[in-house]
Short mmCIF file of C-alpha atoms in Angstrom, two decimals:
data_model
loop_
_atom_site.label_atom_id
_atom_site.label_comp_id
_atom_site.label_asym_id
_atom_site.label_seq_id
_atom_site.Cartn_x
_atom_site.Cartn_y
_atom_site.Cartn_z
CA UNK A 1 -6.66 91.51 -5.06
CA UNK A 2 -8.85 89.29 -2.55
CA UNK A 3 -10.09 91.72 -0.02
CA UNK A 4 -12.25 89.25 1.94
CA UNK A 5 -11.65 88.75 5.45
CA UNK A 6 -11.68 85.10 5.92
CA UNK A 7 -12.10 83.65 9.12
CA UNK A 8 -10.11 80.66 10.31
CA UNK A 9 -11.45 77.43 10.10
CA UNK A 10 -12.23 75.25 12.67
CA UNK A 11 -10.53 72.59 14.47
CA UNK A 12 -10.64 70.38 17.05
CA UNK A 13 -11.50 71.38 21.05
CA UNK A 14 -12.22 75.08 19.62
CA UNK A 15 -14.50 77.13 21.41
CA UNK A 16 -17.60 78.49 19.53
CA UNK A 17 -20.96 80.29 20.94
CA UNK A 18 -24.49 79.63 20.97
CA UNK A 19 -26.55 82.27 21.10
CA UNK A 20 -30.28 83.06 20.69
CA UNK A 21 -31.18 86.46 18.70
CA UNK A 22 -34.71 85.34 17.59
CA UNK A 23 -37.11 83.21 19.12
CA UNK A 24 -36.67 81.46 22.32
CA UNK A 25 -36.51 77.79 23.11
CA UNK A 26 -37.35 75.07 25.14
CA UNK A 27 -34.20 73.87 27.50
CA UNK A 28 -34.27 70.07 25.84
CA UNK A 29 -34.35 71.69 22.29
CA UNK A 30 -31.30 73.60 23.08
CA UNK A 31 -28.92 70.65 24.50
CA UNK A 32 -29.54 68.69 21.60
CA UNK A 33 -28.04 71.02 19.60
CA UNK A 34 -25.08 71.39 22.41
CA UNK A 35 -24.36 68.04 22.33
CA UNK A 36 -24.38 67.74 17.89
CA UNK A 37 -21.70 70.11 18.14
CA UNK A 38 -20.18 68.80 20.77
CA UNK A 39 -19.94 65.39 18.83
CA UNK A 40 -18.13 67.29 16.10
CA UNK A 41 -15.49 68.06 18.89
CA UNK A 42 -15.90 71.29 19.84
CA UNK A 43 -16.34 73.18 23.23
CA UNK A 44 -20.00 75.02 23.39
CA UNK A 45 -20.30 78.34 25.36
CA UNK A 46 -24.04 78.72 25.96
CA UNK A 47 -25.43 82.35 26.11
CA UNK A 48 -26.73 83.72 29.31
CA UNK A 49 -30.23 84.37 27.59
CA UNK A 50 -30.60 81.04 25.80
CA UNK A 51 -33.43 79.68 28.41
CA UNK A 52 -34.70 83.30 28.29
CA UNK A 53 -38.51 84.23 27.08
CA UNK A 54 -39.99 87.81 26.35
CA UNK A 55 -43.23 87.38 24.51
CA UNK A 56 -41.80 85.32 21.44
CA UNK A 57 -37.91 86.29 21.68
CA UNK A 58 -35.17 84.59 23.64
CA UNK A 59 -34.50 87.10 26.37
CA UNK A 60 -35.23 91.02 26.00
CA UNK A 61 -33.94 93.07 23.53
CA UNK A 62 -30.56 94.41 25.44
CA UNK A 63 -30.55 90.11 26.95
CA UNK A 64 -30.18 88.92 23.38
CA UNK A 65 -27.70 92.15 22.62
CA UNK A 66 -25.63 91.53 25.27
CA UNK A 67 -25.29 87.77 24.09
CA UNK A 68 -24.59 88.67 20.74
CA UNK A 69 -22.08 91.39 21.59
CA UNK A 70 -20.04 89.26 24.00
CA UNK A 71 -19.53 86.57 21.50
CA UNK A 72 -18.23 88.98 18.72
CA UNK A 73 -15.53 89.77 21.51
CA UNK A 74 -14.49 86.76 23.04
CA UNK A 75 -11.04 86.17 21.42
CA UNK A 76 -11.41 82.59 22.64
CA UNK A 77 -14.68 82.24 20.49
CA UNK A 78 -13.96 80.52 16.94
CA UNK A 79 -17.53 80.87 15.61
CA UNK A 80 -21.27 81.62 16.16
CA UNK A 81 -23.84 79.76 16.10
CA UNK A 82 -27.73 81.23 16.07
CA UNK A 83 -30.02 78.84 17.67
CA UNK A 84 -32.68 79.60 15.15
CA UNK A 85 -34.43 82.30 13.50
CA UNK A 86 -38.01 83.34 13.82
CA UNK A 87 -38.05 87.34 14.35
CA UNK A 88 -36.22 90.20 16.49
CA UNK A 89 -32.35 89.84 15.17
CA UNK A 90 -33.46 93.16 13.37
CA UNK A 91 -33.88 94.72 16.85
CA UNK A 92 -30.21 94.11 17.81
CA UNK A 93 -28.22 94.56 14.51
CA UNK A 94 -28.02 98.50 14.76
CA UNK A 95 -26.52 98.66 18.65
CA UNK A 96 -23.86 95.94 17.69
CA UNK A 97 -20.28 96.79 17.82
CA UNK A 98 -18.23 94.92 15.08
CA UNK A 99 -14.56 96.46 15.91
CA UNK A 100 -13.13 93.66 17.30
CA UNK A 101 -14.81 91.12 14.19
CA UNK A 102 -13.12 93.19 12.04
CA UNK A 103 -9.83 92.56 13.49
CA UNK A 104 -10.50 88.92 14.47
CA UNK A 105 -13.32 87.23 11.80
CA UNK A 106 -14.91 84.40 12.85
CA UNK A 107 -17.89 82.48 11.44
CA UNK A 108 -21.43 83.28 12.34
CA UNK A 109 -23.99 80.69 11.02
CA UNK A 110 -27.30 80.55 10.68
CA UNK A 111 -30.35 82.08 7.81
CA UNK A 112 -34.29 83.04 8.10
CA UNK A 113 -33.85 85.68 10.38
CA UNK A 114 -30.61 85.74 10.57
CA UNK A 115 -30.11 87.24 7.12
CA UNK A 116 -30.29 90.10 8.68
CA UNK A 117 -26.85 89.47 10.69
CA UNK A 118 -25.26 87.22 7.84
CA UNK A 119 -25.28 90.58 5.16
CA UNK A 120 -24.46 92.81 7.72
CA UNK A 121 -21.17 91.64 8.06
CA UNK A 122 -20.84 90.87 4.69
CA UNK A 123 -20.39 94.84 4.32
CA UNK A 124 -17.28 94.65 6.01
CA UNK A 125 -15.81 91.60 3.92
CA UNK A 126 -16.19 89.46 6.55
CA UNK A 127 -18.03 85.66 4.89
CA UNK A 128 -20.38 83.55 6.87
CA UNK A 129 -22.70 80.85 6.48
CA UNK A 130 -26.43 80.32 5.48
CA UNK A 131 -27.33 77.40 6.64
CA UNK A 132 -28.43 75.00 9.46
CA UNK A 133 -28.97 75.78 12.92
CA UNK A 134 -28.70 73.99 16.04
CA UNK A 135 -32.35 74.21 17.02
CA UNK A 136 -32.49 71.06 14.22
CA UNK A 137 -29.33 70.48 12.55
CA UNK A 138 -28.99 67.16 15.13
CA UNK A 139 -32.02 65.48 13.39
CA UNK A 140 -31.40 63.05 11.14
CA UNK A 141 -33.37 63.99 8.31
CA UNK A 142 -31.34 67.29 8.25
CA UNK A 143 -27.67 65.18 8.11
CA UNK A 144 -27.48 65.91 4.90
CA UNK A 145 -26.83 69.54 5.30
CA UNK A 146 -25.45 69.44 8.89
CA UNK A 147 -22.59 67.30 7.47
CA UNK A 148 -21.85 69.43 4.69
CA UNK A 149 -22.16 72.65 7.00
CA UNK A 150 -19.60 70.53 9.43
CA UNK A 151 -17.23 69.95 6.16
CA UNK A 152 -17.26 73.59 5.58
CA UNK A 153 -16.23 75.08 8.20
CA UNK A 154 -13.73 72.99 9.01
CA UNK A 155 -12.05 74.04 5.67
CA UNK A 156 -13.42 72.18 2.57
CA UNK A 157 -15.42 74.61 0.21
CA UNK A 158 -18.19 73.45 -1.43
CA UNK A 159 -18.91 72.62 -5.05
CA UNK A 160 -22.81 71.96 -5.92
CA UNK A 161 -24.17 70.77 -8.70
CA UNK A 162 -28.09 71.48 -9.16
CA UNK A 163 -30.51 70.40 -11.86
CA UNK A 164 -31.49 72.63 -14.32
CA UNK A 165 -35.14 74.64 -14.20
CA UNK A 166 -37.79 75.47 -17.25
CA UNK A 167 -37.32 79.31 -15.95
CA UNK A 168 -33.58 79.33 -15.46
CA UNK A 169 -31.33 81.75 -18.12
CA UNK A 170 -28.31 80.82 -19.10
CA UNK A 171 -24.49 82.11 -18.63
CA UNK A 172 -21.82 82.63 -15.78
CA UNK A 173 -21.67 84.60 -13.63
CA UNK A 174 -18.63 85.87 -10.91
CA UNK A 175 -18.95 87.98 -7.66
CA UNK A 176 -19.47 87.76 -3.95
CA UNK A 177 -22.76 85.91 -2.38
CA UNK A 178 -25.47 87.66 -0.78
CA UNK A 179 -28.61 87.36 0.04
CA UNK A 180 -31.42 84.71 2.45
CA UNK A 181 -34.74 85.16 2.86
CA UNK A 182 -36.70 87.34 0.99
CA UNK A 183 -38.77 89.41 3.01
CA UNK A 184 -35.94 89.93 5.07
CA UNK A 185 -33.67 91.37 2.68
CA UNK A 186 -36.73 93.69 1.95
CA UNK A 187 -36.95 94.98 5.54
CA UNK A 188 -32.96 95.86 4.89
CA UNK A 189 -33.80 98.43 2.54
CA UNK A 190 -32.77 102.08 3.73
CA UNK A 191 -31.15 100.66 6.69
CA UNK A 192 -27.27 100.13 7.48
CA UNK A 193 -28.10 96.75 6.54
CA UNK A 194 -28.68 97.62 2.86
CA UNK A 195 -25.99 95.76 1.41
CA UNK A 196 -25.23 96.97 -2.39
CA UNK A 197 -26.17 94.17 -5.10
CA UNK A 198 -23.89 95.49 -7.80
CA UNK A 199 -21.74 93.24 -9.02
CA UNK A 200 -22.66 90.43 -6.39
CA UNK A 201 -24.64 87.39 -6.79
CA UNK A 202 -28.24 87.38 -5.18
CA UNK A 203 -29.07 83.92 -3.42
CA UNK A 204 -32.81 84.14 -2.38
CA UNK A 205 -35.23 81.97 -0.83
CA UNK A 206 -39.07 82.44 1.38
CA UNK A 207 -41.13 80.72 3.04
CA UNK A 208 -45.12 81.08 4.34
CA UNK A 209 -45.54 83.77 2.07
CA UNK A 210 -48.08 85.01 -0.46
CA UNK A 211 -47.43 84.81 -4.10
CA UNK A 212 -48.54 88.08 -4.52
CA UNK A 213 -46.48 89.86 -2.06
CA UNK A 214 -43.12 88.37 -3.18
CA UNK A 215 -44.26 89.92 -6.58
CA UNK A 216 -44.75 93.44 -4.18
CA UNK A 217 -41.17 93.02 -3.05
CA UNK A 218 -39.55 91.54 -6.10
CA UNK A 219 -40.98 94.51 -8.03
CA UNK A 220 -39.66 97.24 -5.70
CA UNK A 221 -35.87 95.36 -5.61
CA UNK A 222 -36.35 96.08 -9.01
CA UNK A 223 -37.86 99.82 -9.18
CA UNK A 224 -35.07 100.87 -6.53
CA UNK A 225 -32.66 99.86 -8.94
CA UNK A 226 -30.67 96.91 -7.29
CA UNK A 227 -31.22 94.50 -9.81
CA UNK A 228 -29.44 96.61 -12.27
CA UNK A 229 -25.65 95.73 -12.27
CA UNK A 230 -26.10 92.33 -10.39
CA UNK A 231 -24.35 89.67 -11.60
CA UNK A 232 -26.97 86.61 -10.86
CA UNK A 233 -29.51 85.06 -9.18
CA UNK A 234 -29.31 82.03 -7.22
CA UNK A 235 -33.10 80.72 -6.20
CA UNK A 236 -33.52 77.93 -3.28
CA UNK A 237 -36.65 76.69 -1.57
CA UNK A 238 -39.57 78.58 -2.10
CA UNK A 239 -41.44 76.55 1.03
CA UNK A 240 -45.29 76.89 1.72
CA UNK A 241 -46.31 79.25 -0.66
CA UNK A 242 -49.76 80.77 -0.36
CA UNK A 243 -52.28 82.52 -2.55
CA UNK A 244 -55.86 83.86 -1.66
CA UNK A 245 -59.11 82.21 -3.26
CA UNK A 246 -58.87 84.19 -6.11
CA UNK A 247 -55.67 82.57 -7.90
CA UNK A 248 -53.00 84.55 -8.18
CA UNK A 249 -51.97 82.84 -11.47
CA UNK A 250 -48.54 82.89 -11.43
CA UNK A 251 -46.41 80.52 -9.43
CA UNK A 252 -43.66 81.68 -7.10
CA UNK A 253 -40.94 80.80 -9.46
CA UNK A 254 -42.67 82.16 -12.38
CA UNK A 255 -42.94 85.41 -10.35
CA UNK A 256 -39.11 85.85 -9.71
CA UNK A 257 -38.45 84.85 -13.60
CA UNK A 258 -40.89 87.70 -14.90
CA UNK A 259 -38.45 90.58 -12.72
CA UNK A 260 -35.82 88.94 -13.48
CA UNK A 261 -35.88 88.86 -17.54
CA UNK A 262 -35.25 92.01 -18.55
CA UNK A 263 -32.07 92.09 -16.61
CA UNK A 264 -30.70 89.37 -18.94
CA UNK A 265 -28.36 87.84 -16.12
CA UNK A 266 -27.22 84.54 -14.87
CA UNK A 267 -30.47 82.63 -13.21
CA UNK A 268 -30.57 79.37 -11.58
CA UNK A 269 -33.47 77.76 -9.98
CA UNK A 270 -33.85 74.48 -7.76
CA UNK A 271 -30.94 75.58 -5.19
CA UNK A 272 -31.36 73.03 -2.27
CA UNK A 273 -31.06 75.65 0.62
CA UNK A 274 -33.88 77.44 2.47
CA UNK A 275 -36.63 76.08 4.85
CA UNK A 276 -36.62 72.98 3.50
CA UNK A 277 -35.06 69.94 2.81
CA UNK A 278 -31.89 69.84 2.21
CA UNK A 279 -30.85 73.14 3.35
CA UNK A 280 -27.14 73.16 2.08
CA UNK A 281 -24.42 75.63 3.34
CA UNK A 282 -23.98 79.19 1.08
CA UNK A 283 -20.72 81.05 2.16
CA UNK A 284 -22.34 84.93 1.75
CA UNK A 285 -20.09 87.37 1.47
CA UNK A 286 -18.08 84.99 -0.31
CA UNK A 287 -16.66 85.40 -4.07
CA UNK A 288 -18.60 82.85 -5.75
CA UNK A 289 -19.14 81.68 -9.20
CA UNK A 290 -22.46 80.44 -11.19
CA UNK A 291 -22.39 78.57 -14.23
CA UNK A 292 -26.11 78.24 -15.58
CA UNK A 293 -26.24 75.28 -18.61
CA UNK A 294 -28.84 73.66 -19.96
CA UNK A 295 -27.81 70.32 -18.09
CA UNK A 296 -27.97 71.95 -14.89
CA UNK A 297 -26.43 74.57 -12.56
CA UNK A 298 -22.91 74.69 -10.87
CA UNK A 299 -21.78 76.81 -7.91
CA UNK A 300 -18.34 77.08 -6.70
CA UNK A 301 -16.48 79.43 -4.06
CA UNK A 302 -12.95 80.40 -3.99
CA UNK A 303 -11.22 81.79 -1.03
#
């Protein structure tokens, strides 16, 4: 039995929310991404804090709350879109109210930061979307996965097909999505963000990070015990890695390979989402399904 609460797609003239629960930004940043989704036909309710600043974040704390609350319950509101990511959604997440998304799902979009939000909710079966935000989706080198984000929420599922990696492992692999950005999903650890990973399939991805502190967190996923019982591993963009003088000797990929061995699952490198180029659209909380080959890697999702 499919317990996932799906929301409805979109359509045509239906009302969806920006909102800012990160970083703040500047007023002609935020109306071109107003007017990209406006150009995909739908009616933009801008958050009261959007032109907001606090030191880095887009309003204060109980500003960027309020914004995020009153979207959840608006019955009028179709879906949610984060401006962008940065830092701070982890300041909101445990004063949020999700009765009335539980009755009525709709989509929230967005990653980086917003990981925090997108597994959340994927506690409660409710799917949304990693992937681009309006702070750049309207720039035209990101079309690529702006358009596909567009397709998908206006009801076609995606299918990728991704080239196979020297570190991948072979096999297939079924269960609902989860995951983002790495050091995110670390922070969620003893919180009631702390999604479970059994049976799931982990999509992860960093950026401006040192090698050896992704080897620090991908180490204690695996010492707590959540890599035992997941199903696979789904690895995009690894973006502006760092190391110190002294080499590290390991590259990022090799890092994640290393944990990831002895767990025998499912892993796929080269995943084109993240904080890069392209950054496609992952449905988390989704039930997904990986096929790793030797010719390369497929992902499908089935509603």
């Amino acid at each position: 039995m499919n317990d996932i609460r799906w929301p409805n797609f979109l359509k045509h003239g239906d009302h969806v929310a920006l909102i800012a629960t990160a970083r703040h930004a500047k007023a002609e940043e935020i109306q071109k991404g107003v007017a990209y989704l406006e150009s995909w036909g739908l009616e933009v309710i801008q958050a009261d804090n959007l032109l907001q600043q606090h030191f880095i974040f887009a309003g204060t704390e109980s500003a960027r709350r309020h914004a995020l609350q009153k979207a959840i319950d608006d019955p009028s509101i179709k879906a949610i879109f984060c401006l962008r990511g940065g830092n701070g959604t982890h300041r909101l997440i445990d004063f949020i109210h999700l009765k009335n998304l539980k009755k009525h799902p709709k989509w929230i979009i967005g990653y980086s930061d917003v990981t925090v939000l997108l597994n959340h909710v994927a506690q409660y079966r409710i799917p949304s979307i990693h992937g681009p935000m309006p702070f750049t989706m309207h720039k035209e080198e990101e079309q690529v996965g702006a358009i596909a984000l567009k397709e998908l929420l206006f009801g076609k599922l995606p299918k990728y097909i991704f080239p196979s990696h020297a570190l991948n492992q072979q096999g297939v692999a079924e269960g609902k999505l989860i995951g983002g950005n790495v050091a995110v999903l670390h922070s969620l650890i003893s919180t009631a963000s702390d999604i479970t990973w059994k049976n799931k399939i982990l999509f992860l991805e960093e950026v401006d990070e040192y090698i050896y502190n992704l080897d620090r967190m991908l180490y204690h996923f695996s010492r707590t015990g959540r890599m035992k019982g997941l199903a696979g591993l789904i690895v995009g963009h690894l973006t502006s890695m760092k190391d110190n003088a002294e080499p590290f000797d390991l590259s990022a990929q090799e890092v994640i390979a290393r944990v990831v061995k002895p767990y025998k699952i499912p892993l796929a490198f080269s995943f084109p989402a993240g904080h890069e180029l392209p950054n496609m659209p992952l449905i988390i909380g989704a039930t997904a399904r990986l096929e790793v080959t030797e010719q390369n890697s497929i992902l499908t999702f089935k509603k």
